[in-house]
CSV table of C-alpha atoms in Angstrom, one decimal:
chain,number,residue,atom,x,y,z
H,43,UNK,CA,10.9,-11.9,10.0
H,44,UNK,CA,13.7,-9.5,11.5
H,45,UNK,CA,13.5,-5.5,12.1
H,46,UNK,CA,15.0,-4.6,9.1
H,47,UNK,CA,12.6,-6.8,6.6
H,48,UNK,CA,9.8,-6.2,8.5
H,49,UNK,CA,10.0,-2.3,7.9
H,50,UNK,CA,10.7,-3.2,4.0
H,51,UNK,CA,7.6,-4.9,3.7
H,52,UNK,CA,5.3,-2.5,5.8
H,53,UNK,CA,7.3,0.5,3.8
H,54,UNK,CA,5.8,-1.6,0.4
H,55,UNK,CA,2.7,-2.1,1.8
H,56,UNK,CA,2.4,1.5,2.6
H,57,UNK,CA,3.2,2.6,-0.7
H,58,UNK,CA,1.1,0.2,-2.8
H,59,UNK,CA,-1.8,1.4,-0.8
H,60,UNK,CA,-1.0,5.1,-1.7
H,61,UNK,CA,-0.4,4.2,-5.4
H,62,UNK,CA,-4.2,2.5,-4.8
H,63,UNK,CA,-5.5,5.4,-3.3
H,64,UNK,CA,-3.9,7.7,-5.7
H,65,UNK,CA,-5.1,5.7,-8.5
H,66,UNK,CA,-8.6,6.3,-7.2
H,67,UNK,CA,-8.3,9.9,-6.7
H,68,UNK,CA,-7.9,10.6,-10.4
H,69,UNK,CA,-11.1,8.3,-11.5
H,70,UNK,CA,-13.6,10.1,-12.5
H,71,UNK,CA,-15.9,10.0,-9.6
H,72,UNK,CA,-13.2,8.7,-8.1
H,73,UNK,CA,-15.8,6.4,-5.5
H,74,UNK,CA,-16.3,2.4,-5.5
H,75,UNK,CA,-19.7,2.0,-6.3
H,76,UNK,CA,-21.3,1.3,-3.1
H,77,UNK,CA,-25.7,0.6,-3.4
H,78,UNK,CA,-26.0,4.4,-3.2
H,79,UNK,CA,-23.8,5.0,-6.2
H,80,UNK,CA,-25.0,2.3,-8.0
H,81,UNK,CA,-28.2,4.2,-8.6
H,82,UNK,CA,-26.2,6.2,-11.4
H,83,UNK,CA,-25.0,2.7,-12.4
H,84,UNK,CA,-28.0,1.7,-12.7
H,85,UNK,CA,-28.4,1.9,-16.7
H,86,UNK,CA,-31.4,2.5,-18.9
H,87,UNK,CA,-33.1,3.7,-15.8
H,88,UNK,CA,-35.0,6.8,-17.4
H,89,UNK,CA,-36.3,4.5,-20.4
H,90,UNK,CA,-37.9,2.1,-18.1
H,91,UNK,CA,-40.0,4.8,-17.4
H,92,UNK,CA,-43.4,3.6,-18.9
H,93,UNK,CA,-46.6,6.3,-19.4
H,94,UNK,CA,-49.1,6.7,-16.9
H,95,UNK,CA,-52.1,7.3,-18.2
H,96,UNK,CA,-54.4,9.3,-15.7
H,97,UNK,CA,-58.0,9.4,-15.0
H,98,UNK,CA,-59.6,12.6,-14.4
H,99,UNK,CA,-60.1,13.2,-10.6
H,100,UNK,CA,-57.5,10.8,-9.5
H,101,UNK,CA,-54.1,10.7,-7.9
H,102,UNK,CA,-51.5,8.3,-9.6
H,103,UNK,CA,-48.0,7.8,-7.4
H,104,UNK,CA,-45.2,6.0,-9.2
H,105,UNK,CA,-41.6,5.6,-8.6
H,106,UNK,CA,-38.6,5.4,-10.1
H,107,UNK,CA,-34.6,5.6,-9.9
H,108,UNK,CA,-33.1,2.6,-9.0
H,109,UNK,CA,-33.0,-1.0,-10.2
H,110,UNK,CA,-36.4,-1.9,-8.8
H,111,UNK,CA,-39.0,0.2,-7.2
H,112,UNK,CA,-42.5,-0.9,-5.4
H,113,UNK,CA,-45.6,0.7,-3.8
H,114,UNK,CA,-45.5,-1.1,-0.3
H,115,UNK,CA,-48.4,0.4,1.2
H,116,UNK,CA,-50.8,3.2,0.7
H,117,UNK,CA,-52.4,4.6,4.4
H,118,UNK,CA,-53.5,1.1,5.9
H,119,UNK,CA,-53.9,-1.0,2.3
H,120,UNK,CA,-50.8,-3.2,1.6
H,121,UNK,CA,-50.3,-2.6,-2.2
H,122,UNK,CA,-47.0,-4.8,-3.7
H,123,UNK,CA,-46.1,-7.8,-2.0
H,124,UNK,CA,-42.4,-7.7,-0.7
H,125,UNK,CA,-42.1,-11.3,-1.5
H,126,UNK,CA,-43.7,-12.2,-4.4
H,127,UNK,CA,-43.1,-8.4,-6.0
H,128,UNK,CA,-46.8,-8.6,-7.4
H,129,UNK,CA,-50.1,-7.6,-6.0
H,130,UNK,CA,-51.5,-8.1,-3.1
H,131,UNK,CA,-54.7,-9.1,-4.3
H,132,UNK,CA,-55.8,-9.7,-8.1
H,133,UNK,CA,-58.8,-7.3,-7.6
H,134,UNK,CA,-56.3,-4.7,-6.6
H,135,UNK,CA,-54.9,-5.3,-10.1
H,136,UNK,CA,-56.7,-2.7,-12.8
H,137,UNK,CA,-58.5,-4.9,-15.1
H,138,UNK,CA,-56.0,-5.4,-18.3
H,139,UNK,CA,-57.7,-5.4,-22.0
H,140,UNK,CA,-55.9,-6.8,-25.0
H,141,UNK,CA,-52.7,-9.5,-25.2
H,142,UNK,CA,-49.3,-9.3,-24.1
H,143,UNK,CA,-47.5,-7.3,-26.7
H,144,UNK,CA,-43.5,-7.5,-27.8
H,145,UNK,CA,-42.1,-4.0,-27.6
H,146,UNK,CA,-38.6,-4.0,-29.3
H,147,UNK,CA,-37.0,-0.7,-27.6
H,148,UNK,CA,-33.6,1.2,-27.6
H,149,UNK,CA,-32.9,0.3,-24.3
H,150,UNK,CA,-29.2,1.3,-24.1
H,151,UNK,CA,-28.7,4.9,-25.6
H,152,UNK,CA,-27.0,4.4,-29.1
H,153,UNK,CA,-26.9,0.7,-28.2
H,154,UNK,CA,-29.0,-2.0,-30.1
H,155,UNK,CA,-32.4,-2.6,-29.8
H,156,UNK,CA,-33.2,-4.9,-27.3
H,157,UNK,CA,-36.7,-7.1,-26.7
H,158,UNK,CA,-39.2,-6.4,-23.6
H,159,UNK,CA,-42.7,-7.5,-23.0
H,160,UNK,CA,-44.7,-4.2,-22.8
H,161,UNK,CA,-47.4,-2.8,-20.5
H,162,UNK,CA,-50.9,-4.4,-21.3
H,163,UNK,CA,-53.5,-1.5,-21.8
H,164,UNK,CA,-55.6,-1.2,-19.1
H,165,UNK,CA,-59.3,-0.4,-18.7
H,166,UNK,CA,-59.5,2.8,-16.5
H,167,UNK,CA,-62.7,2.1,-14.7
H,168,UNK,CA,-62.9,4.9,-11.8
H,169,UNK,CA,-62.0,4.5,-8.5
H,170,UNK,CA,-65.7,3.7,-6.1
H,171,UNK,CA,-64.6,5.5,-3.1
H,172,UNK,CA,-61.9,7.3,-1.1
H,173,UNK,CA,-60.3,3.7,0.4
H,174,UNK,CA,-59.9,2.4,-3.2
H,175,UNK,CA,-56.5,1.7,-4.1
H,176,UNK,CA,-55.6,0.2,-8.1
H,177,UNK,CA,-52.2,-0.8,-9.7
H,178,UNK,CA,-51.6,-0.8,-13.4
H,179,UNK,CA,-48.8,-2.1,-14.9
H,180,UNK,CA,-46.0,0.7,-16.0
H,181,UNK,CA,-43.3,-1.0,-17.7
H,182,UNK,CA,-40.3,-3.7,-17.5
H,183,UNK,CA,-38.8,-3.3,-14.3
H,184,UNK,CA,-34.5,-3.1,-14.3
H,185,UNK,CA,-34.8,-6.2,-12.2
H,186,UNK,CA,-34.8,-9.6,-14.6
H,187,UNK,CA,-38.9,-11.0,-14.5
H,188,UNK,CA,-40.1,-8.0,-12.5
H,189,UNK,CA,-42.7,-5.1,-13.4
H,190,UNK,CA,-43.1,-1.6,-12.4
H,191,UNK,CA,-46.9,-0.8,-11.0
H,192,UNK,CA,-48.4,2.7,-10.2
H,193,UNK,CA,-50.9,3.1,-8.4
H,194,UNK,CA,-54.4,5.2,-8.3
H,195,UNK,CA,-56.2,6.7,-5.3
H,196,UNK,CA,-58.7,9.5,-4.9
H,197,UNK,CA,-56.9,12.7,-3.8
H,198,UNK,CA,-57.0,12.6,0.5
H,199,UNK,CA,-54.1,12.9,3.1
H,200,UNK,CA,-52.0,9.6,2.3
H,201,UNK,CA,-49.3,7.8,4.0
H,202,UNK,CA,-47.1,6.3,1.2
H,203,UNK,CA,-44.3,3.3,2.0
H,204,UNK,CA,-42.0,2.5,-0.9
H,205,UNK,CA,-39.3,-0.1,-1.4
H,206,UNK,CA,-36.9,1.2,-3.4
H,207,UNK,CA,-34.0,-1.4,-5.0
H,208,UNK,CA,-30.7,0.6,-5.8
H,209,UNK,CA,-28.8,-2.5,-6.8
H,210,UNK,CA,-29.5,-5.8,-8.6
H,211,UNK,CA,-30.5,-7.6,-5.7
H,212,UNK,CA,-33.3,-8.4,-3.2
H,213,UNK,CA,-31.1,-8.4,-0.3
H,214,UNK,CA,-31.1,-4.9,-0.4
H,215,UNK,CA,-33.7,-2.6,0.1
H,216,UNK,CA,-34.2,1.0,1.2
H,217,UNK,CA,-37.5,1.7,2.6
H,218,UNK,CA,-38.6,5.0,2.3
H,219,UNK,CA,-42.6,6.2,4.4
H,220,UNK,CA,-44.0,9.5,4.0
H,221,UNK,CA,-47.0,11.8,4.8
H,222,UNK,CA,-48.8,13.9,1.8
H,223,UNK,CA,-51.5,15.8,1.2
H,224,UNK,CA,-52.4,14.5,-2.4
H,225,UNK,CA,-55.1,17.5,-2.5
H,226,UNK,CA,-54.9,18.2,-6.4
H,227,UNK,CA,-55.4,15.0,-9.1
H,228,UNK,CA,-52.6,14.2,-10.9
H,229,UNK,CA,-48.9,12.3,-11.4
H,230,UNK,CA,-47.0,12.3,-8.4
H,231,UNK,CA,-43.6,10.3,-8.3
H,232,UNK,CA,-41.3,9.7,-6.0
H,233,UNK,CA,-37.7,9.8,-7.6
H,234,UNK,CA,-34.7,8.3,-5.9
H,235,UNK,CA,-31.2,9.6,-6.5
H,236,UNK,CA,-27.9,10.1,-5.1
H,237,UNK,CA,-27.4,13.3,-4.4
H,238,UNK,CA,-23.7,14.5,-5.4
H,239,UNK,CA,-21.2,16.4,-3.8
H,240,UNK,CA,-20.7,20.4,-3.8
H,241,UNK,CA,-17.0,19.7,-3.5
H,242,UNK,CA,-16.3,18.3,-7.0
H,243,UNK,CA,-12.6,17.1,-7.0
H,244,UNK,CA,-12.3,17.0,-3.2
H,245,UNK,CA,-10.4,15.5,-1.0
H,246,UNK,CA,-9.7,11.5,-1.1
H,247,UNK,CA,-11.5,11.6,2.5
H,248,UNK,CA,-14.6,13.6,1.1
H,249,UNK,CA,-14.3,11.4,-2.2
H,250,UNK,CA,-14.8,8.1,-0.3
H,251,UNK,CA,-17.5,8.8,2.1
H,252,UNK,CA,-20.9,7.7,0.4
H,253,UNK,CA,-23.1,9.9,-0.9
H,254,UNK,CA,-26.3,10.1,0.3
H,255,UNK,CA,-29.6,8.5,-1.2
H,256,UNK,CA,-32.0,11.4,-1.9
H,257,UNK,CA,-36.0,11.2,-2.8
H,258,UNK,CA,-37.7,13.8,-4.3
H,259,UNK,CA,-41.1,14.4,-4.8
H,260,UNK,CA,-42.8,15.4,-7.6
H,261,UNK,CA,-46.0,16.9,-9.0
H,262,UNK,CA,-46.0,16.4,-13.0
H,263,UNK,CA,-42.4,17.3,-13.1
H,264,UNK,CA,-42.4,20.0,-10.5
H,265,UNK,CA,-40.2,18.9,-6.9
H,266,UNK,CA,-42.8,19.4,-3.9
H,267,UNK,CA,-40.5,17.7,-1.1
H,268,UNK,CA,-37.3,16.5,-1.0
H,269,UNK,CA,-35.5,13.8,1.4
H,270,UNK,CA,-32.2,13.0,1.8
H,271,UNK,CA,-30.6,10.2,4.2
H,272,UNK,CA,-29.1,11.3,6.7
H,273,UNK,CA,-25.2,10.3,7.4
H,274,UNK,CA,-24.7,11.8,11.3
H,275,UNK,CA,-24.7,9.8,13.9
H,276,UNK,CA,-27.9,11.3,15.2
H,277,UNK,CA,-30.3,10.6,12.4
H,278,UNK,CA,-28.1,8.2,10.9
H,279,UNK,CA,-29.9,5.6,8.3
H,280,UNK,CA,-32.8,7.8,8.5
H,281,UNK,CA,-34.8,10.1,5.8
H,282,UNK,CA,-35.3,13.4,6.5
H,283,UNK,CA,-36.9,16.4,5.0
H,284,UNK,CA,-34.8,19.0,4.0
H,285,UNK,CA,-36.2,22.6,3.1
H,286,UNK,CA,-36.6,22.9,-0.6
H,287,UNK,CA,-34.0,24.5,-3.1
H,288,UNK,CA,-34.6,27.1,-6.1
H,289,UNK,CA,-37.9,25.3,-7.2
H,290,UNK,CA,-36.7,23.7,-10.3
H,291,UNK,CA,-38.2,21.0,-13.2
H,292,UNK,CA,-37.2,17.9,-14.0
H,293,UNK,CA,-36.9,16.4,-17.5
């Protein structure tokens, strides 16, 4: 290839990549869905949310946001099984009363209704003691032939590890540990989310960099702690704590 068609065919190549590029720019979003954006991708991810059903003077800690989500490990107990996705041990496992039920659901807003095995109702026998850890079945996970678990402690200083999916695949996992003082019974959950950009409509550069994954905390609805991963080079992969916004509910 000579000069002078060399230059015509990097001058093309240039310019097809700008018409990319511009292309791009004026998407809505304008981003290529990398795992952290796929969390908004992720459809049907607020009606896989299932109902927790609390017992008085318990702690129950779900989580929710991506594909896939799992309890790892609660202080020194191991809780879901990376491997098989289940249980740990089938004591661990609240004992379930009744058959498996066929919940038909509107699974896709304004979409059809679409078949799912529902949660089996579970007896709530109390916790016997401050190192007991239970898991009850929540709902149909966004993962084909997986299930969503919570899980119940008595309230005490915990150290939480969750697994959290954001796409359809079990190559890919974030794994997120934390410290808190579960003082007060309740619902805590730990939300993942990709936190968007301040600059909406931003430069192609800003556009294309990937957005962080965010976890916030929360305490029947209210955010206690939020986490976001870090991007610089000197926390990079990491999550850290960032102070806490205008205190705010979520729906």
């Amino acid at each position: 290839m000579n000069k002078k068609n060399h230059a015509v065919y990097a001058s093309k190549l240039i310019a097809a990549s700008l018409l990319l590029l511009s292309a791009l720019s004026t998407l809505s979003g304008c981003q290529l869905l990398t795992g952290y954006q796929q969390i908004d991708a992720a459809e049907n991810a607020d009606a896989w949310a299932g109902t927790i059903n609390p017992v008085a003077g318990e702690v129950n800690i779900a989580c929710a946001g991506t594909y896939h989500c799992e309890i790892a490990q609660i202080d020194q107990t191991l809780v879901i099984a990376p491997d098989t996705h289940k249980p740990v041990s089938a004591a661990m496992l609240a004992n379930m009363a009744g058959g498996v039920e066929v919940n038909k659901a509107k699974l896709n807003k304004g979409g059809p209704a679409q078949t799912q095995r529902a949660p089996l109702a579970a007896n709530m026998t109390p916790l016997l003691n401050q190192k007991s850890v239970k898991v009850v079945p929540l709902s149909a996970s966004g993962m084909k032939g997986l299930t969503n678990y919570y899980a119940r402690v008595k309230p005490a200083k915990r150290e939480v590890h969750i697994n959290f999916y954001p796409e359809n695949n079990f190559g890919y996992i974030e794994r997120f540990a934390m410290i808190h003082e579960f003082s007060e019974p309740g619902i805590y959950q730990l939300r993942a989310y990709r936190q968007k950009s301040p600059q909406d409509g931003g430069s192609l550069l800003v556009s294309a960099s990937p957005e962080p994954l965010c976890i916030d905390l929360l305490q029947d609805n209210s955010v206690l702690r939020h986490f976001c991963k870090q991007l610089d080079t000197e926390y990079e992969g990491e999550f850290v704590e960032n102070s806490m916004p205008i205190k705010r509910q979520m729906n």
